[in-house]
Short mmCIF file of C-alpha atoms in Angstrom, two decimals:
data_model
loop_
_atom_site.label_atom_id
_atom_site.label_comp_id
_atom_site.label_asym_id
_atom_site.label_seq_id
_atom_site.Cartn_x
_atom_site.Cartn_y
_atom_site.Cartn_z
CA UNK A 1 8.16 32.60 -30.34
CA UNK A 2 6.85 29.92 -27.97
CA UNK A 3 7.31 26.36 -29.16
CA UNK A 4 4.11 24.49 -30.02
CA UNK A 5 2.51 22.35 -27.35
CA UNK A 6 3.30 19.27 -29.41
CA UNK A 7 7.03 19.88 -28.89
CA UNK A 8 6.67 20.99 -25.27
CA UNK A 9 4.75 17.84 -24.36
CA UNK A 10 6.99 15.48 -26.31
CA UNK A 11 9.93 16.85 -24.34
CA UNK A 12 8.23 15.78 -21.10
CA UNK A 13 8.49 12.10 -22.00
CA UNK A 14 11.61 11.26 -19.94
CA UNK A 15 9.90 12.52 -16.77
CA UNK A 16 6.64 10.79 -17.69
CA UNK A 17 8.46 7.49 -18.09
CA UNK A 18 10.28 7.86 -14.75
CA UNK A 19 7.01 8.68 -12.99
CA UNK A 20 5.13 5.81 -14.61
CA UNK A 21 7.76 3.20 -13.74
CA UNK A 22 7.91 4.35 -10.12
CA UNK A 23 4.22 4.93 -9.42
CA UNK A 24 2.81 1.91 -11.29
CA UNK A 25 5.02 -0.70 -9.62
CA UNK A 26 2.36 -2.04 -7.23
CA UNK A 27 -0.48 -2.26 -9.75
CA UNK A 28 1.88 -3.83 -12.30
CA UNK A 29 2.74 -6.61 -9.85
CA UNK A 30 -0.93 -7.15 -9.00
CA UNK A 31 -1.90 -7.33 -12.66
CA UNK A 32 0.90 -9.78 -13.42
CA UNK A 33 -0.34 -12.00 -10.60
CA UNK A 34 -3.91 -11.85 -11.94
CA UNK A 35 -2.78 -12.78 -15.46
CA UNK A 36 -0.63 -15.59 -14.10
CA UNK A 37 -3.64 -16.96 -12.21
CA UNK A 38 -6.02 -16.65 -15.16
CA UNK A 39 -3.68 -18.17 -17.76
CA UNK A 40 -5.55 -16.50 -20.65
CA UNK A 41 -5.55 -18.34 -23.97
CA UNK A 42 -5.56 -15.08 -25.88
CA UNK A 43 -5.73 -11.31 -25.52
CA UNK A 44 -7.87 -8.66 -27.18
CA UNK A 45 -7.11 -4.96 -27.59
CA UNK A 46 -9.66 -2.15 -27.85
CA UNK A 47 -8.61 1.31 -29.00
CA UNK A 48 -8.79 3.90 -31.75
CA UNK A 49 -6.33 6.32 -33.37
CA UNK A 50 -2.91 6.72 -31.75
CA UNK A 51 -3.97 4.40 -28.94
CA UNK A 52 -4.69 1.66 -31.47
CA UNK A 53 -1.21 2.11 -32.92
CA UNK A 54 0.19 1.64 -29.42
CA UNK A 55 -1.86 -1.57 -29.30
CA UNK A 56 -0.03 -2.79 -32.40
CA UNK A 57 3.24 -2.52 -30.46
CA UNK A 58 1.62 -4.24 -27.46
CA UNK A 59 0.39 -7.04 -29.75
CA UNK A 60 3.95 -7.71 -30.85
CA UNK A 61 5.10 -7.47 -27.23
CA UNK A 62 2.59 -10.01 -25.91
CA UNK A 63 3.07 -12.39 -28.82
CA UNK A 64 6.88 -12.31 -28.91
CA UNK A 65 7.49 -12.27 -25.16
CA UNK A 66 4.64 -14.41 -23.82
CA UNK A 67 3.47 -16.41 -26.85
CA UNK A 68 0.00 -14.98 -26.22
CA UNK A 69 -2.08 -14.48 -29.40
CA UNK A 70 -3.58 -11.00 -29.67
CA UNK A 71 -6.55 -9.78 -31.72
CA UNK A 72 -7.82 -6.24 -32.24
CA UNK A 73 -11.52 -5.95 -31.41
CA UNK A 74 -13.70 -3.85 -33.69
CA UNK A 75 -15.69 -1.67 -31.24
CA UNK A 76 -18.62 -1.30 -33.63
CA UNK A 77 -19.32 -5.06 -33.54
CA UNK A 78 -20.91 -4.38 -30.15
CA UNK A 79 -21.95 -0.72 -30.32
CA UNK A 80 -23.44 -0.66 -33.85
CA UNK A 81 -24.28 -4.29 -34.57
CA UNK A 82 -25.34 -5.25 -31.06
CA UNK A 83 -23.23 -8.40 -30.85
CA UNK A 84 -21.92 -9.39 -27.43
CA UNK A 85 -18.72 -11.32 -27.85
CA UNK A 86 -17.93 -14.27 -25.60
CA UNK A 87 -14.64 -13.17 -24.03
CA UNK A 88 -14.64 -15.49 -21.02
CA UNK A 89 -11.10 -16.09 -19.85
CA UNK A 90 -9.58 -13.54 -22.22
CA UNK A 91 -7.21 -10.73 -21.31
CA UNK A 92 -8.83 -7.54 -22.64
CA UNK A 93 -6.67 -4.41 -22.88
CA UNK A 94 -8.14 -1.00 -23.68
CA UNK A 95 -5.92 1.99 -24.38
CA UNK A 96 -7.14 5.59 -24.36
CA UNK A 97 -5.66 8.96 -23.52
CA UNK A 98 -8.96 10.45 -22.34
CA UNK A 99 -10.90 7.31 -21.41
CA UNK A 100 -13.98 9.10 -22.72
CA UNK A 101 -14.90 7.44 -26.02
CA UNK A 102 -18.24 5.63 -25.47
CA UNK A 103 -17.50 2.75 -27.85
CA UNK A 104 -14.28 1.80 -26.06
CA UNK A 105 -15.94 2.13 -22.64
CA UNK A 106 -18.99 0.08 -23.60
CA UNK A 107 -16.87 -2.72 -25.04
CA UNK A 108 -14.74 -2.94 -21.90
CA UNK A 109 -17.84 -3.00 -19.75
CA UNK A 110 -19.35 -5.80 -21.86
CA UNK A 111 -16.08 -7.76 -21.84
CA UNK A 112 -15.88 -7.57 -18.06
CA UNK A 113 -19.48 -8.72 -17.72
CA UNK A 114 -18.70 -11.70 -19.98
CA UNK A 115 -15.88 -12.85 -17.70
CA UNK A 116 -12.78 -11.28 -19.24
CA UNK A 117 -9.89 -9.84 -17.25
CA UNK A 118 -10.08 -6.17 -18.27
CA UNK A 119 -7.23 -3.67 -18.16
CA UNK A 120 -7.34 0.05 -19.02
CA UNK A 121 -4.24 2.00 -19.99
CA UNK A 122 -5.53 5.53 -19.56
CA UNK A 123 -4.20 9.00 -18.86
CA UNK A 124 -7.34 10.36 -17.15
CA UNK A 125 -7.64 8.24 -14.04
CA UNK A 126 -11.18 9.28 -13.09
CA UNK A 127 -12.52 8.57 -16.59
CA UNK A 128 -15.41 6.31 -17.56
CA UNK A 129 -12.95 3.80 -19.00
CA UNK A 130 -10.97 3.62 -15.77
CA UNK A 131 -14.18 2.92 -13.87
CA UNK A 132 -15.24 0.23 -16.34
CA UNK A 133 -12.06 -1.86 -16.17
CA UNK A 134 -10.96 -4.19 -13.37
CA UNK A 135 -7.34 -3.03 -13.52
CA UNK A 136 -6.07 0.44 -14.40
CA UNK A 137 -2.51 1.16 -15.50
CA UNK A 138 -2.30 4.97 -15.40
CA UNK A 139 -0.18 6.51 -18.14
CA UNK A 140 0.99 9.22 -15.69
CA UNK A 141 1.39 11.73 -18.51
CA UNK A 142 -0.31 14.64 -16.79
CA UNK A 143 -2.52 16.98 -18.77
CA UNK A 144 -2.00 16.72 -22.53
CA UNK A 145 -3.33 19.81 -24.32
CA UNK A 146 -1.96 19.36 -27.84
CA UNK A 147 -4.44 17.82 -30.27
CA UNK A 148 -1.65 15.60 -31.56
CA UNK A 149 -0.94 13.04 -28.84
CA UNK A 150 2.75 12.55 -28.05
CA UNK A 151 3.58 11.80 -24.44
CA UNK A 152 0.38 9.79 -23.95
CA UNK A 153 1.24 7.57 -26.94
CA UNK A 154 4.79 7.05 -25.66
CA UNK A 155 3.44 6.24 -22.19
CA UNK A 156 1.03 3.74 -23.76
CA UNK A 157 4.03 1.90 -25.22
CA UNK A 158 5.64 1.45 -21.81
CA UNK A 159 2.78 1.00 -19.32
CA UNK A 160 2.35 -2.74 -19.86
CA UNK A 161 6.05 -3.58 -20.26
CA UNK A 162 6.79 -4.08 -16.53
CA UNK A 163 3.90 -6.58 -16.42
CA UNK A 164 5.30 -8.42 -19.45
CA UNK A 165 8.77 -8.45 -17.90
CA UNK A 166 7.34 -9.88 -14.67
CA UNK A 167 5.49 -12.64 -16.53
CA UNK A 168 8.36 -13.50 -18.87
CA UNK A 169 11.25 -13.09 -16.44
CA UNK A 170 13.03 -11.05 -19.13
CA UNK A 171 15.91 -9.34 -17.34
CA UNK A 172 16.97 -7.58 -20.55
CA UNK A 173 13.55 -5.92 -20.75
CA UNK A 174 13.84 -4.74 -17.15
CA UNK A 175 17.26 -3.28 -17.94
CA UNK A 176 15.80 -1.63 -21.03
CA UNK A 177 13.08 -0.01 -18.93
CA UNK A 178 15.66 1.23 -16.44
CA UNK A 179 17.71 2.71 -19.30
CA UNK A 180 14.74 4.28 -21.06
CA UNK A 181 14.47 7.69 -19.34
CA UNK A 182 18.14 8.42 -20.07
CA UNK A 183 17.69 7.20 -23.66
CA UNK A 184 14.77 9.59 -24.08
CA UNK A 185 16.85 12.45 -22.70
CA UNK A 186 19.52 11.60 -25.28
CA UNK A 187 16.85 11.52 -28.00
CA UNK A 188 15.81 15.07 -27.15
CA UNK A 189 19.39 16.12 -27.90
CA UNK A 190 18.76 15.02 -31.51
CA UNK A 191 16.17 17.74 -32.12
CA UNK A 192 18.37 19.77 -34.47
CA UNK A 193 19.02 16.66 -36.56
CA UNK A 194 15.28 15.99 -36.61
CA UNK A 195 14.68 19.56 -37.78
CA UNK A 196 17.22 19.14 -40.59
CA UNK A 197 15.61 15.88 -41.71
CA UNK A 198 12.18 17.50 -41.62
CA UNK A 199 13.31 20.28 -43.93
CA UNK A 200 13.88 17.69 -46.66
CA UNK A 201 10.17 16.85 -46.70
CA UNK A 202 8.71 20.36 -46.45
CA UNK A 203 7.20 20.15 -49.96
CA UNK A 204 6.15 16.49 -49.83
CA UNK A 205 2.55 15.67 -50.72
CA UNK A 206 2.74 11.91 -50.18
CA UNK A 207 4.98 9.65 -48.11
CA UNK A 208 5.41 5.93 -47.52
CA UNK A 209 6.38 4.80 -44.00
CA UNK A 210 7.98 1.36 -43.68
CA UNK A 211 9.43 -0.97 -41.04
CA UNK A 212 9.30 -4.54 -39.76
CA UNK A 213 8.33 -6.13 -36.44
CA UNK A 214 8.11 -4.28 -33.14
CA UNK A 215 8.34 -0.86 -34.79
CA UNK A 216 5.28 -1.39 -36.99
CA UNK A 217 2.91 0.37 -34.56
CA UNK A 218 5.35 3.31 -34.55
CA UNK A 219 5.17 3.44 -38.35
CA UNK A 220 1.37 3.47 -38.15
CA UNK A 221 1.52 6.32 -35.67
CA UNK A 222 3.97 8.22 -37.88
CA UNK A 223 1.66 8.00 -40.87
CA UNK A 224 -1.24 9.32 -38.78
CA UNK A 225 0.77 12.23 -37.39
CA UNK A 226 1.98 13.25 -40.86
CA UNK A 227 -1.64 13.47 -42.01
CA UNK A 228 -2.72 15.22 -38.84
CA UNK A 229 -0.02 17.85 -38.41
CA UNK A 230 1.24 18.46 -41.96
CA UNK A 231 -1.58 17.40 -44.26
CA UNK A 232 0.70 14.85 -45.96
CA UNK A 233 -0.97 11.75 -47.35
CA UNK A 234 1.16 9.10 -45.62
CA UNK A 235 0.60 5.36 -45.41
CA UNK A 236 2.37 2.79 -43.24
CA UNK A 237 3.32 -0.68 -44.48
CA UNK A 238 5.32 -3.60 -43.29
CA UNK A 239 8.40 -3.66 -45.50
CA UNK A 240 7.49 -7.28 -46.24
CA UNK A 241 3.95 -6.40 -47.35
CA UNK A 242 5.12 -3.41 -49.37
CA UNK A 243 6.58 -5.68 -52.04
CA UNK A 244 3.16 -7.32 -52.57
CA UNK A 245 1.78 -4.58 -54.80
CA UNK A 246 2.26 -1.20 -53.06
CA UNK A 247 5.90 -1.09 -54.25
CA UNK A 248 4.45 0.06 -57.57
CA UNK A 249 4.08 3.51 -55.97
CA UNK A 250 7.85 4.02 -56.09
CA UNK A 251 7.55 4.44 -59.83
CA UNK A 252 5.61 7.64 -59.10
CA UNK A 253 8.54 9.02 -57.10
CA UNK A 254 7.01 8.74 -53.64
CA UNK A 255 9.61 9.25 -50.90
CA UNK A 256 10.06 6.62 -48.18
CA UNK A 257 10.66 7.15 -44.45
CA UNK A 258 11.60 3.92 -42.66
CA UNK A 259 12.07 2.91 -39.04
CA UNK A 260 15.14 0.73 -38.57
CA UNK A 261 15.06 -1.70 -35.63
CA UNK A 262 18.15 -3.16 -33.98
CA UNK A 263 16.37 -6.33 -32.82
CA UNK A 264 15.65 -9.66 -34.55
CA UNK A 265 13.93 -7.79 -37.39
CA UNK A 266 17.03 -5.74 -38.20
CA UNK A 267 18.51 -7.95 -40.93
CA UNK A 268 15.19 -8.47 -42.74
CA UNK A 269 14.42 -4.76 -42.56
CA UNK A 270 17.83 -3.79 -43.87
CA UNK A 271 17.56 -6.25 -46.75
CA UNK A 272 14.15 -4.88 -47.74
CA UNK A 273 15.35 -1.28 -47.60
CA UNK A 274 18.52 -2.09 -49.56
CA UNK A 275 16.35 -3.61 -52.27
CA UNK A 276 14.21 -0.48 -52.40
CA UNK A 277 17.27 1.74 -52.68
CA UNK A 278 18.55 -0.45 -55.51
CA UNK A 279 15.26 0.28 -57.26
CA UNK A 280 15.86 4.01 -56.84
CA UNK A 281 13.78 4.78 -53.76
CA UNK A 282 14.23 8.16 -52.07
CA UNK A 283 14.80 6.72 -48.58
CA UNK A 284 15.61 8.19 -45.17
CA UNK A 285 15.58 6.28 -41.87
CA UNK A 286 14.95 6.73 -38.15
CA UNK A 287 15.84 4.17 -35.50
CA UNK A 288 18.51 2.50 -33.37
CA UNK A 289 20.13 0.56 -36.23
CA UNK A 290 23.65 1.73 -36.99
CA UNK A 291 23.84 4.03 -40.00
CA UNK A 292 20.28 5.34 -39.78
CA UNK A 293 19.74 8.88 -41.06
CA UNK A 294 18.54 9.80 -37.57
CA UNK A 295 20.11 7.23 -35.24
CA UNK A 296 18.25 6.96 -31.95
CA UNK A 297 19.76 5.72 -28.67
CA UNK A 298 19.59 1.95 -28.19
CA UNK A 299 18.13 0.73 -24.89
CA UNK A 300 19.26 -2.90 -25.02
CA UNK A 301 15.83 -4.33 -25.85
CA UNK A 302 13.73 -4.15 -29.00
CA UNK A 303 10.54 -3.21 -27.16
CA UNK A 304 11.99 -0.24 -25.31
CA UNK A 305 13.86 0.80 -28.49
CA UNK A 306 10.51 1.71 -30.03
CA UNK A 307 10.04 4.59 -27.61
CA UNK A 308 13.06 6.75 -28.57
CA UNK A 309 12.24 6.05 -32.22
CA UNK A 310 8.72 7.39 -31.74
CA UNK A 311 9.96 10.40 -29.78
CA UNK A 312 12.51 11.24 -32.50
CA UNK A 313 9.72 11.05 -35.05
CA UNK A 314 7.55 13.44 -33.02
CA UNK A 315 10.37 15.99 -33.03
CA UNK A 316 10.66 15.50 -36.79
CA UNK A 317 6.89 15.80 -37.35
CA UNK A 318 6.50 18.97 -35.29
CA UNK A 319 9.35 20.69 -37.12
CA UNK A 320 8.03 19.50 -40.48
CA UNK A 321 4.68 21.12 -39.73
CA UNK A 322 6.43 24.37 -38.76
CA UNK A 323 8.62 24.24 -41.90
CA UNK A 324 5.46 24.01 -43.99
CA UNK A 325 4.12 27.17 -42.35
CA UNK A 326 1.59 25.25 -40.25
CA UNK A 327 0.81 25.01 -36.55
CA UNK A 328 0.89 21.38 -35.38
CA UNK A 329 -1.36 22.36 -32.45
CA UNK A 330 -4.17 23.51 -34.75
CA UNK A 331 -4.88 20.75 -37.28
CA UNK A 332 -8.02 21.61 -39.28
CA UNK A 333 -11.25 19.78 -38.42
CA UNK A 334 -9.77 17.96 -35.40
CA UNK A 335 -10.23 18.23 -31.63
CA UNK A 336 -8.41 16.75 -28.66
CA UNK A 337 -11.06 14.20 -27.61
CA UNK A 338 -12.96 12.24 -30.24
CA UNK A 339 -16.04 10.37 -29.05
CA UNK A 340 -17.33 7.59 -31.30
CA UNK A 341 -19.93 4.87 -30.98
#
């Protein structure tokens, strides 16, 4: 039996990352120079779905590495309510696999007209979004046919990191990027472990996904993919926010899947998860922290660590869908490109 496209495309991620790092070097330097010249006071992201979850990781990246505040723009403010935001001097980053959603394109076009520095992270380089933005950072993922995005999401996590490393002078981040393709290759070797972990959840109806810090956008993406490919009602929370009310759900026996960072959020995440286990939580973990249920390869930097974690989850999610007798490439009611206004 041929493996689903979701697995086939996830396995391409080491090559996608190598290609992106090599082929985007010139535009990354040019964009870094433009940002350095502009000195933006803040940044704004525009995206939906998996791309918006990648923007959550980018928000943490820009805020922790550059001290640059980041807000998520609601596309409908412009497209439905007709408001044109004053984004003069802002850095505006749009992320899209297809570059075809009219609301994202129209907001980037309006932002550029208002005087923002606009950047598109997009997989389809001749798309409307690529034409609307001043700078384009291609994801270099090649054609993605599976409805469930995998390699394009992973490429969205990495496309802006060379620019951030240039602006911050973070040598550790550069080393993490250099180490990333090999770390992703090593992650693919964990597929049998991911399959075993998935088997534990084959009858789950609901699931809580937790983490702290840089991995939060990965947790958001995980919750989406569980809904999309397995029909599981999953919700993502910061482990800090979970204690402010949602923790009540543990009394109903909901299982918890957590992402375990090895960066500055590691101790706080571990403390929160230990407390949940003390309260009887059914908890399993994915991430670079030592002792995780599915321990992913560390890259030497918290930002690049998110990528093997997400890849390991994709292997888990695809096998969970198969274990439930489903096809992750054929989620009901969904299509590859969603166009909203």
